[in-house]
Amino acid sequence: LVHSLQKKVQLLSHDQSKLAKDISRIRRNSTELSAAMASLQAASSTAYSTQIDSQLRQLEDRVLAQSERVRNISSCFQSVDKVHASTVELFRDLRSLEKKVDRGLTDLRKEVSKCDFDVATALSLAKAVRQDELTRRASLAGLKNDMLQAKTELEKTRYKILSLEGVVLNTTVSSRKAGSDWVSQEVKIANLEVGSTRLSKMVDRNSHKLAQLARSLDKAVNREVLDEWKRRQEDLANILRNMTEEVPKIRKNITRLEGEVEKIEDNLPQDCSSNISHTTSSQRSGVRLIHPRNAKKARQVFCDMETDGGGWTVVQRRRDGSEDFYRNWDDYKQGFGDVSGEHWLGNDALHEITSSGNYSLRIDLWDVSGNYKFVEYDHVAVGSEAQRYRLEVLGYHGNASNALEYHSGMAFSTADRDNDFSSTHCAVYYSSGWWYNHCHLANLNGLNLNGPHVSFADGIEWSVR
């Protein structure tokens, strides 16, 4: 919008300059006409007076018309000035609004960060208060236990005193000489009993006070934590309300972007053969995006634009053994590896591509000595997952054997899905996923044994018969 307004301001400035030039030119013409009229009036004679008067009237009319035009242009010029001034003012307002929006977003981000910090601080504070509360409760519990133990000890002492009183009483009866001692002992025992009773009451009273103190402490701590928590919750609620107001705008932008992405995907080629054109960039092999007609989303593939005329969508590549092809059903379903290196494009992708039209299959083979062979099939199709990705190939030609025909009509097998016709679990025995029959004549997903070897067909195989 700002860019558009800038363009309009430039156009108005240009029109303003043009109008100023027109006004200057008209004023010059008016001056010249006035001078001509004066000259003609001075040089007029009786013989030509009538003709001159007519010409003068015409000139006066022209001057009046020119003057009217000048007034109109001046009025238009003033209108243009007003529009220009309004546009400049609007431009300034937009700039100011942009700055305010930027400041508002910055302030909002700061507030969110501050609230996050405050929430973390509150949680830390609550945790510390809770820990203090637990510590105080433990201390109170220990103090209460100590008081109970003291009370128990006092009860034991009281019992001992009572026992001692009985002993003293018996001693008094049997000894007449200890009369004064008996009175003294009785007084001491009475004093001990009074002291014991006082201690018991003190213990009870202190236990009651400790219980009240514990309850008050619990209430104070819980109220403090609760108030702090409520305040933090209110702050968070305000932030959420502010952010919620932005959600419809964000959703609208997301919907718009999704629509644009869908349009872009709809315009993508459905395979690498659709990328063939006369441009140099499209004739080079490389990674590209395609969107098969039956696919829900676009896929990244490697397009071979050089082999046999180009336009080949690479679905599998073995090169250096960097990728493990002993995978489960889901891995082969989704695909794995790097499309520019060793990879399996995915059984879902194979089904989406081959079900979108009539496709041919080309396989290029090199042995460890560098000898090259190839094979092509005029028709290839891979079924859906419900059909267990059943393979179909027809129309063989090439200088390698027709080994893959043995696997036509077979479902795909992996270590966790045995769909072959053999009593042996071929995918486990040969350490790879493939369209096994009884088990295979060709297996391009076998182990990479890195050079000459003696094996039992568990490597990358293509039968010569």
Short mmCIF file of C-alpha atoms in Angstrom, two decimals:
data_model
loop_
_atom_site.label_atom_id
_atom_site.label_comp_id
_atom_site.label_asym_id
_atom_site.label_seq_id
_atom_site.Cartn_x
_atom_site.Cartn_y
_atom_site.Cartn_z
CA LEU A 1 0.00 0.00 0.00
CA VAL A 2 2.84 2.43 0.86
CA HIS A 3 4.58 1.62 -2.41
CA SER A 4 1.35 2.30 -4.32
CA LEU A 5 0.88 5.64 -2.56
CA GLN A 6 4.46 6.60 -3.39
CA LYS A 7 3.77 5.94 -7.06
CA LYS A 8 0.60 8.05 -6.91
CA VAL A 9 2.51 10.91 -5.27
CA GLN A 10 5.12 10.78 -8.04
CA LEU A 11 2.38 10.87 -10.72
CA LEU A 12 0.65 13.82 -9.02
CA SER A 13 3.97 15.70 -8.81
CA HIS A 14 4.51 15.10 -12.52
CA ASP A 15 0.98 16.33 -13.35
CA GLN A 16 1.54 19.37 -11.14
CA SER A 17 4.71 20.31 -13.06
CA LYS A 18 2.92 19.86 -16.36
CA LEU A 19 0.00 22.08 -15.27
CA ALA A 20 2.42 24.77 -14.08
CA LYS A 21 4.06 24.81 -17.52
CA ASP A 22 0.63 25.08 -19.22
CA ILE A 23 -0.34 28.04 -17.01
CA SER A 24 2.91 29.84 -17.81
CA ARG A 25 2.40 29.28 -21.52
CA ILE A 26 -1.24 30.51 -21.37
CA ARG A 27 -0.23 33.60 -19.45
CA ARG A 28 2.43 34.38 -22.07
CA ASN A 29 -0.16 34.00 -24.84
CA SER A 30 -2.57 36.28 -22.96
CA THR A 31 0.12 38.94 -22.60
CA GLU A 32 1.00 38.71 -26.27
CA LEU A 33 -2.67 39.01 -27.27
CA SER A 34 -3.15 42.05 -25.07
CA ALA A 35 -0.11 43.68 -26.63
CA ALA A 36 -1.39 42.88 -30.13
CA MET A 37 -4.77 44.38 -29.29
CA ALA A 38 -3.17 47.60 -28.05
CA SER A 39 -1.01 47.80 -31.17
CA LEU A 40 -3.99 47.27 -33.44
CA GLN A 41 -6.06 49.88 -31.65
CA ALA A 42 -3.24 52.43 -32.01
CA ALA A 43 -2.78 51.72 -35.72
CA SER A 44 -6.47 51.58 -36.65
CA SER A 45 -7.90 53.94 -39.24
CA THR A 46 -11.38 54.97 -40.23
CA ALA A 47 -11.43 52.74 -43.30
CA TYR A 48 -10.70 49.60 -41.33
CA SER A 49 -12.34 50.47 -38.01
CA THR A 50 -15.26 48.12 -38.43
CA GLN A 51 -13.03 45.17 -39.37
CA ILE A 52 -10.59 45.97 -36.63
CA ASP A 53 -13.39 46.21 -34.06
CA SER A 54 -14.60 42.78 -35.12
CA GLN A 55 -11.12 41.34 -34.82
CA LEU A 56 -10.67 43.03 -31.48
CA ARG A 57 -13.90 41.55 -30.18
CA GLN A 58 -12.75 38.10 -31.36
CA LEU A 59 -9.42 38.64 -29.66
CA GLU A 60 -11.18 39.81 -26.50
CA ASP A 61 -13.34 36.67 -26.57
CA ARG A 62 -10.23 34.56 -26.99
CA VAL A 63 -8.54 36.38 -24.14
CA LEU A 64 -11.59 35.86 -21.94
CA ALA A 65 -11.67 32.18 -22.90
CA GLN A 66 -7.96 31.88 -22.18
CA SER A 67 -8.47 33.66 -18.84
CA GLU A 68 -11.32 31.28 -17.97
CA ARG A 69 -9.12 28.36 -18.89
CA VAL A 70 -6.36 29.78 -16.72
CA ARG A 71 -8.81 30.08 -13.80
CA ASN A 72 -9.97 26.48 -14.36
CA ILE A 73 -6.41 25.23 -14.56
CA SER A 74 -5.53 27.22 -11.43
CA SER A 75 -8.49 25.65 -9.65
CA CYS A 76 -7.42 22.21 -10.85
CA PHE A 77 -3.89 22.99 -9.79
CA GLN A 78 -5.15 23.88 -6.31
CA SER A 79 -7.13 20.62 -6.19
CA VAL A 80 -4.03 18.70 -7.20
CA ASP A 81 -2.08 20.48 -4.47
CA LYS A 82 -4.74 19.48 -1.96
CA VAL A 83 -4.70 15.86 -3.14
CA HIS A 84 -0.93 15.88 -3.07
CA ALA A 85 -0.92 17.28 0.46
CA SER A 86 -3.54 14.74 1.56
CA THR A 87 -1.54 11.92 0.01
CA VAL A 88 1.65 13.05 1.71
CA GLU A 89 -0.22 13.32 5.01
CA LEU A 90 -1.67 9.83 4.51
CA PHE A 91 1.78 8.54 3.69
CA ARG A 92 3.11 10.05 6.94
CA ASP A 93 0.19 8.53 8.88
CA LEU A 94 0.94 5.11 7.38
CA ARG A 95 4.59 5.42 8.32
CA SER A 96 3.59 6.42 11.84
CA LEU A 97 1.14 3.52 12.03
CA GLU A 98 3.84 1.08 10.88
CA LYS A 99 6.18 2.35 13.58
CA LYS A 100 3.44 2.06 16.21
CA VAL A 101 2.65 -1.50 15.10
CA ASP A 102 6.36 -2.41 15.23
CA ARG A 103 6.65 -0.88 18.71
CA GLY A 104 3.47 -2.66 19.79
CA LEU A 105 4.79 -6.02 18.60
CA THR A 106 8.11 -5.38 20.33
CA ASP A 107 6.32 -4.41 23.55
CA LEU A 108 4.09 -7.49 23.28
CA ARG A 109 7.12 -9.74 22.88
CA LYS A 110 8.74 -8.07 25.89
CA GLU A 111 5.57 -8.51 27.95
CA VAL A 112 5.34 -12.17 26.98
CA SER A 113 9.00 -12.70 27.92
CA LYS A 114 8.45 -10.81 31.17
CA CYS A 115 5.37 -12.88 31.99
CA ASP A 116 7.28 -16.07 31.23
CA PHE A 117 10.02 -14.92 33.59
CA ASP A 118 7.46 -13.92 36.24
CA VAL A 119 5.72 -17.28 35.96
CA ALA A 120 9.03 -19.10 36.33
CA THR A 121 9.88 -16.89 39.32
CA ALA A 122 6.47 -17.54 40.88
CA LEU A 123 6.84 -21.27 40.41
CA SER A 124 10.31 -21.13 41.93
CA LEU A 125 8.98 -19.05 44.83
CA ALA A 126 6.07 -21.42 45.35
CA LYS A 127 8.47 -24.34 45.32
CA ALA A 128 10.73 -22.63 47.87
CA VAL A 129 7.76 -21.70 50.09
CA ARG A 130 6.46 -25.23 49.84
CA GLN A 131 9.87 -26.56 50.82
CA ASP A 132 9.98 -24.16 53.79
CA GLU A 133 6.49 -25.29 54.75
CA LEU A 134 7.54 -28.92 54.64
CA THR A 135 10.64 -28.11 56.69
CA ARG A 136 8.57 -26.25 59.30
CA ARG A 137 6.05 -29.04 59.46
CA ALA A 138 8.87 -31.52 59.96
CA SER A 139 10.31 -29.32 62.73
CA LEU A 140 6.90 -28.98 64.38
CA ALA A 141 6.35 -32.71 64.12
CA GLY A 142 9.75 -33.31 65.72
CA LEU A 143 8.98 -30.82 68.49
CA LYS A 144 5.63 -32.46 69.08
CA ASN A 145 7.30 -35.86 69.32
CA ASP A 146 9.81 -34.43 71.79
CA MET A 147 6.98 -33.05 73.92
CA LEU A 148 5.17 -36.38 73.81
CA GLN A 149 8.37 -38.14 74.87
CA ALA A 150 8.81 -35.62 77.69
CA LYS A 151 5.24 -36.23 78.78
CA THR A 152 5.86 -39.97 78.70
CA GLU A 153 9.01 -39.55 80.79
CA LEU A 154 7.08 -37.42 83.28
CA GLU A 155 4.40 -40.08 83.58
CA LYS A 156 7.12 -42.66 84.19
CA THR A 157 8.67 -40.40 86.85
CA ARG A 158 5.29 -39.93 88.49
CA TYR A 159 4.80 -43.68 88.56
CA LYS A 160 8.24 -44.14 90.14
CA ILE A 161 7.38 -41.46 92.73
CA LEU A 162 4.16 -43.25 93.60
CA SER A 163 6.09 -46.50 93.94
CA LEU A 164 8.65 -44.77 96.12
CA GLU A 165 5.83 -43.37 98.26
CA GLY A 166 4.59 -46.91 98.93
CA VAL A 167 8.08 -48.02 99.88
CA VAL A 168 8.52 -45.06 102.21
CA LEU A 169 5.14 -45.71 103.81
CA ASN A 170 6.06 -49.32 104.51
CA THR A 171 9.38 -48.23 105.91
CA THR A 172 7.64 -45.73 108.22
CA VAL A 173 5.37 -48.39 109.67
CA SER A 174 8.29 -50.72 110.42
CA SER A 175 10.58 -48.04 111.87
CA ARG A 176 9.44 -45.82 114.73
CA LYS A 177 12.64 -43.83 114.78
CA ALA A 178 12.15 -42.39 111.31
CA GLY A 179 9.06 -40.27 112.14
CA SER A 180 10.59 -36.93 111.25
CA ASP A 181 12.23 -38.39 108.14
CA TRP A 182 8.87 -39.79 107.05
CA VAL A 183 7.25 -36.35 107.27
CA SER A 184 10.12 -34.86 105.27
CA GLN A 185 9.86 -37.60 102.62
CA GLU A 186 6.08 -37.13 102.42
CA VAL A 187 6.51 -33.38 101.83
CA LYS A 188 9.09 -34.04 99.10
CA ILE A 189 6.80 -36.57 97.46
CA ALA A 190 3.91 -34.12 97.54
CA ASN A 191 6.14 -31.45 96.00
CA LEU A 192 7.22 -33.90 93.30
CA GLU A 193 3.61 -34.77 92.56
CA VAL A 194 2.72 -31.08 92.26
CA GLY A 195 5.72 -30.51 89.98
CA SER A 196 4.79 -33.51 87.87
CA THR A 197 1.22 -32.27 87.54
CA ARG A 198 2.43 -28.81 86.55
CA LEU A 199 4.79 -30.27 83.97
CA SER A 200 1.99 -32.39 82.53
CA LYS A 201 -0.28 -29.36 82.26
CA MET A 202 2.55 -27.35 80.70
CA VAL A 203 3.16 -30.10 78.14
CA ASP A 204 -0.54 -30.24 77.30
CA ARG A 205 -0.75 -26.46 77.01
CA ASN A 206 2.38 -26.25 74.84
CA SER A 207 1.15 -29.10 72.64
CA HIS A 208 -2.11 -27.21 72.10
CA LYS A 209 -0.22 -24.00 71.29
CA LEU A 210 2.07 -25.86 68.90
CA ALA A 211 -0.94 -27.34 67.10
CA GLN A 212 -2.50 -23.86 66.80
CA LEU A 213 0.83 -22.47 65.59
CA ALA A 214 1.11 -25.21 62.95
CA ARG A 215 -2.44 -24.52 61.71
CA SER A 216 -1.80 -20.76 61.55
CA LEU A 217 1.46 -21.33 59.72
CA ASP A 218 -0.25 -23.62 57.19
CA LYS A 219 -2.96 -21.02 56.55
CA ALA A 220 -0.46 -18.16 56.16
CA VAL A 221 1.80 -20.09 53.80
CA ASN A 222 -1.09 -21.44 51.73
CA ARG A 223 -2.73 -17.98 51.53
CA GLU A 224 0.52 -16.35 50.41
CA VAL A 225 1.14 -18.98 47.75
CA LEU A 226 -2.49 -18.87 46.64
CA ASP A 227 -2.49 -15.06 46.30
CA GLU A 228 0.73 -15.15 44.29
CA TRP A 229 -0.62 -17.95 42.12
CA LYS A 230 -3.89 -16.08 41.48
CA ARG A 231 -2.00 -12.96 40.44
CA ARG A 232 0.14 -14.94 38.01
CA GLN A 233 -2.94 -16.65 36.63
CA GLU A 234 -4.62 -13.28 36.02
CA ASP A 235 -1.51 -12.03 34.20
CA LEU A 236 -1.45 -15.15 32.07
CA ALA A 237 -5.17 -14.82 31.35
CA ASN A 238 -4.64 -11.25 30.13
CA ILE A 239 -1.80 -12.37 27.88
CA LEU A 240 -3.91 -15.21 26.52
CA ARG A 241 -6.80 -12.83 25.84
CA ASN A 242 -4.50 -10.50 23.92
CA MET A 243 -3.01 -13.37 21.95
CA THR A 244 -6.45 -14.87 21.29
CA GLU A 245 -7.42 -11.68 19.47
CA GLU A 246 -4.59 -12.38 17.02
CA VAL A 247 -5.64 -16.00 16.42
CA PRO A 248 -8.31 -15.22 13.74
CA LYS A 249 -5.78 -13.15 11.79
CA ILE A 250 -3.19 -15.91 12.04
CA ARG A 251 -5.73 -18.53 10.98
CA LYS A 252 -6.75 -16.37 8.03
CA ASN A 253 -3.11 -16.03 6.95
CA ILE A 254 -2.57 -19.78 7.37
CA THR A 255 -5.66 -20.52 5.26
CA ARG A 256 -4.43 -18.12 2.60
CA LEU A 257 -0.95 -19.66 2.60
CA GLU A 258 -2.40 -23.18 2.43
CA GLY A 259 -4.44 -22.11 -0.58
CA GLU A 260 -1.36 -20.68 -2.26
CA VAL A 261 0.61 -23.87 -1.51
CA GLU A 262 -2.20 -25.97 -3.01
CA LYS A 263 -2.15 -23.81 -6.14
CA ILE A 264 1.61 -24.20 -6.40
CA GLU A 265 1.36 -27.98 -5.92
CA ASP A 266 -1.41 -28.22 -8.52
CA ASN A 267 0.88 -26.51 -11.03
CA LEU A 268 3.79 -28.89 -10.36
CA PRO A 269 4.58 -31.57 -12.97
CA GLN A 270 3.25 -35.02 -12.13
CA ASP A 271 6.55 -36.74 -13.03
CA CYS A 272 9.99 -36.01 -14.43
CA SER A 273 8.86 -36.48 -18.04
CA SER A 274 6.71 -33.36 -17.61
CA ASN A 275 9.91 -31.40 -16.86
CA ILE A 276 11.27 -31.90 -20.38
CA SER A 277 11.41 -28.55 -22.21
CA HIS A 278 13.78 -26.51 -24.31
CA THR A 279 15.31 -24.64 -21.37
CA THR A 280 18.84 -25.58 -20.37
CA SER A 281 18.03 -25.81 -16.64
CA SER A 282 15.22 -28.31 -17.18
CA GLN A 283 17.49 -30.56 -19.26
CA ARG A 284 19.93 -31.09 -16.38
CA SER A 285 19.52 -34.02 -14.00
CA GLY A 286 18.76 -33.10 -10.41
CA VAL A 287 16.31 -33.00 -7.52
CA ARG A 288 12.87 -31.63 -8.38
CA LEU A 289 9.34 -31.46 -6.94
CA ILE A 290 6.55 -33.43 -8.59
CA HIS A 291 2.88 -33.85 -7.72
CA PRO A 292 1.41 -37.08 -9.14
CA ARG A 293 -2.25 -36.78 -10.04
CA ASN A 294 -3.33 -39.36 -7.44
CA ALA A 295 -1.05 -38.03 -4.68
CA LYS A 296 -2.22 -35.97 -1.72
CA LYS A 297 1.02 -33.99 -1.53
CA ALA A 298 4.06 -33.08 -3.60
CA ARG A 299 7.17 -35.26 -3.48
CA GLN A 300 10.86 -34.59 -3.92
CA VAL A 301 12.45 -36.87 -6.52
CA PHE A 302 15.62 -37.14 -8.57
CA CYS A 303 15.01 -36.58 -12.29
CA ASP A 304 17.38 -38.28 -14.74
CA MET A 305 17.26 -35.97 -17.76
CA GLU A 306 20.15 -37.59 -19.65
CA THR A 307 19.59 -41.36 -19.97
CA ASP A 308 17.80 -42.38 -23.19
CA GLY A 309 16.23 -38.97 -23.83
CA GLY A 310 15.68 -38.09 -20.18
CA GLY A 311 12.47 -37.65 -18.22
CA TRP A 312 13.08 -40.63 -15.90
CA THR A 313 11.80 -40.43 -12.30
CA VAL A 314 14.38 -42.31 -10.19
CA VAL A 315 12.65 -44.60 -7.66
CA GLN A 316 15.70 -46.52 -6.37
CA ARG A 317 19.46 -46.09 -6.45
CA ARG A 318 22.30 -48.27 -5.11
CA ARG A 319 25.76 -46.85 -5.15
CA ASP A 320 28.16 -47.13 -2.20
CA GLY A 321 26.36 -49.12 0.50
CA SER A 322 25.75 -46.03 2.64
CA GLU A 323 22.04 -46.86 3.08
CA ASP A 324 20.65 -49.93 4.88
CA PHE A 325 17.95 -51.64 2.78
CA TYR A 326 17.03 -54.21 5.44
CA ARG A 327 14.01 -52.19 6.59
CA ASN A 328 10.51 -52.84 7.90
CA TRP A 329 7.16 -52.40 6.13
CA ASP A 330 6.63 -48.77 7.21
CA ASP A 331 10.09 -47.71 6.03
CA TYR A 332 9.50 -49.16 2.58
CA LYS A 333 6.00 -47.63 2.58
CA GLN A 334 7.25 -44.09 3.29
CA GLY A 335 10.63 -44.37 1.56
CA PHE A 336 14.10 -43.74 2.96
CA GLY A 337 17.50 -42.36 2.08
CA ASP A 338 18.56 -39.24 0.14
CA VAL A 339 16.99 -38.88 -3.33
CA SER A 340 20.29 -37.53 -4.67
CA GLY A 341 22.12 -40.63 -3.36
CA GLU A 342 21.14 -44.11 -2.21
CA HIS A 343 17.41 -44.29 -1.57
CA TRP A 344 14.06 -46.02 -1.99
CA LEU A 345 11.40 -43.52 -3.09
CA GLY A 346 8.63 -45.38 -1.23
CA ASN A 347 5.92 -47.88 -2.12
CA ASP A 348 3.21 -45.24 -1.65
CA ALA A 349 5.03 -43.01 -4.14
CA LEU A 350 5.38 -45.91 -6.61
CA HIS A 351 1.64 -46.53 -6.42
CA GLU A 352 0.77 -42.82 -6.76
CA ILE A 353 2.97 -42.37 -9.82
CA THR A 354 2.14 -45.58 -11.70
CA SER A 355 -1.61 -45.25 -11.03
CA SER A 356 -1.63 -41.76 -12.61
CA GLY A 357 -1.00 -43.05 -16.15
CA ASN A 358 0.83 -45.61 -18.27
CA TYR A 359 4.47 -45.75 -17.20
CA SER A 360 7.53 -47.70 -18.33
CA LEU A 361 10.35 -49.00 -16.13
CA ARG A 362 14.07 -48.81 -16.92
CA ILE A 363 16.78 -50.56 -14.88
CA ASP A 364 20.47 -49.74 -15.45
CA LEU A 365 22.95 -52.32 -14.08
CA TRP A 366 26.72 -52.25 -13.54
CA ASP A 367 28.66 -55.18 -12.16
CA VAL A 368 31.80 -54.91 -10.00
CA SER A 369 33.98 -54.96 -13.13
CA GLY A 370 32.16 -52.00 -14.64
CA ASN A 371 30.22 -54.00 -17.23
CA TYR A 372 26.92 -52.31 -18.09
CA LYS A 373 23.54 -53.76 -19.03
CA PHE A 374 20.00 -52.41 -19.03
CA VAL A 375 16.44 -53.65 -19.24
CA GLU A 376 13.16 -51.84 -19.94
CA TYR A 377 9.52 -52.77 -19.45
CA ASP A 378 6.91 -50.90 -21.48
CA HIS A 379 4.39 -51.10 -18.64
CA VAL A 380 4.85 -51.05 -14.88
CA ALA A 381 2.28 -50.69 -12.10
CA VAL A 382 2.43 -50.98 -8.30
CA GLY A 383 -0.77 -51.57 -6.33
CA SER A 384 -1.95 -49.77 -3.21
CA GLU A 385 -1.09 -50.77 0.36
CA ALA A 386 -4.43 -52.60 0.56
CA GLN A 387 -3.18 -54.64 -2.42
CA ARG A 388 0.15 -55.12 -0.61
CA TYR A 389 1.90 -53.07 -3.34
CA ARG A 390 1.49 -55.82 -5.93
CA LEU A 391 3.94 -55.49 -8.88
CA GLU A 392 3.03 -55.75 -12.57
CA VAL A 393 5.55 -55.51 -15.45
CA LEU A 394 5.00 -56.13 -19.18
CA GLY A 395 6.81 -55.52 -22.48
CA TYR A 396 10.40 -56.57 -21.77
CA HIS A 397 13.35 -55.45 -23.93
CA GLY A 398 17.04 -54.77 -23.29
CA ASN A 399 20.38 -56.62 -23.14
CA ALA A 400 19.96 -57.91 -19.56
CA SER A 401 17.78 -60.95 -18.77
CA ASN A 402 14.01 -60.78 -18.19
CA ALA A 403 14.51 -61.68 -14.51
CA LEU A 404 11.92 -59.27 -13.12
CA GLU A 405 9.06 -61.00 -14.96
CA TYR A 406 9.38 -63.81 -12.39
CA HIS A 407 8.23 -61.29 -9.73
CA SER A 408 5.31 -59.81 -11.68
CA GLY A 409 2.05 -60.35 -9.81
CA MET A 410 3.78 -60.70 -6.44
CA ALA A 411 3.04 -58.68 -3.30
CA PHE A 412 5.81 -56.81 -1.49
CA SER A 413 7.46 -58.55 1.49
CA THR A 414 9.54 -57.25 4.40
CA ALA A 415 10.92 -58.82 7.56
CA ASP A 416 7.67 -57.95 9.39
CA ARG A 417 5.31 -58.79 6.44
CA ASP A 418 5.80 -62.18 4.78
CA ASN A 419 3.81 -62.17 1.50
CA ASP A 420 5.94 -64.53 -0.63
CA PHE A 421 5.05 -68.02 -1.97
CA SER A 422 8.01 -69.72 -0.32
CA SER A 423 8.02 -71.75 2.90
CA THR A 424 11.16 -69.72 3.68
CA HIS A 425 10.72 -66.16 4.90
CA CYS A 426 12.57 -64.66 1.92
CA ALA A 427 12.78 -61.09 3.25
CA VAL A 428 14.52 -62.29 6.43
CA TYR A 429 16.68 -64.86 4.67
CA TYR A 430 17.92 -62.36 2.04
CA SER A 431 17.92 -59.30 4.36
CA SER A 432 15.81 -56.92 2.27
CA GLY A 433 12.31 -55.92 1.20
CA TRP A 434 11.26 -57.06 -2.31
CA TRP A 435 8.51 -58.62 -4.44
CA TYR A 436 9.60 -62.15 -3.53
CA ASN A 437 8.14 -65.21 -5.23
CA HIS A 438 9.93 -68.50 -4.36
CA CYS A 439 12.24 -66.33 -3.41
CA HIS A 440 13.84 -64.38 -6.34
CA LEU A 441 15.63 -64.19 -9.66
CA ALA A 442 16.18 -60.46 -9.24
CA ASN A 443 16.61 -58.49 -6.02
CA LEU A 444 17.92 -54.94 -6.34
CA ASN A 445 17.46 -54.27 -2.60
CA GLY A 446 19.85 -57.02 -1.43
CA LEU A 447 23.00 -56.51 0.62
CA ASN A 448 25.78 -54.40 -0.87
CA LEU A 449 28.69 -56.86 -0.62
CA ASN A 450 31.25 -54.34 -1.95
CA GLY A 451 33.05 -56.17 -4.72
CA PRO A 452 33.72 -59.77 -5.81
CA HIS A 453 32.38 -62.33 -3.36
CA VAL A 454 30.99 -65.81 -2.90
CA SER A 455 27.46 -65.49 -1.58
CA PHE A 456 24.15 -67.30 -1.48
CA ALA A 457 22.16 -64.74 -3.53
CA ASP A 458 21.85 -62.37 -0.59
CA GLY A 459 23.52 -59.47 -2.46
CA ILE A 460 22.20 -57.18 -5.21
CA GLU A 461 21.05 -59.84 -7.68
CA TRP A 462 19.98 -60.02 -11.34
CA SER A 463 19.90 -63.52 -12.77
CA VAL A 464 21.58 -64.02 -16.16
CA ARG A 465 19.10 -66.71 -17.30
#
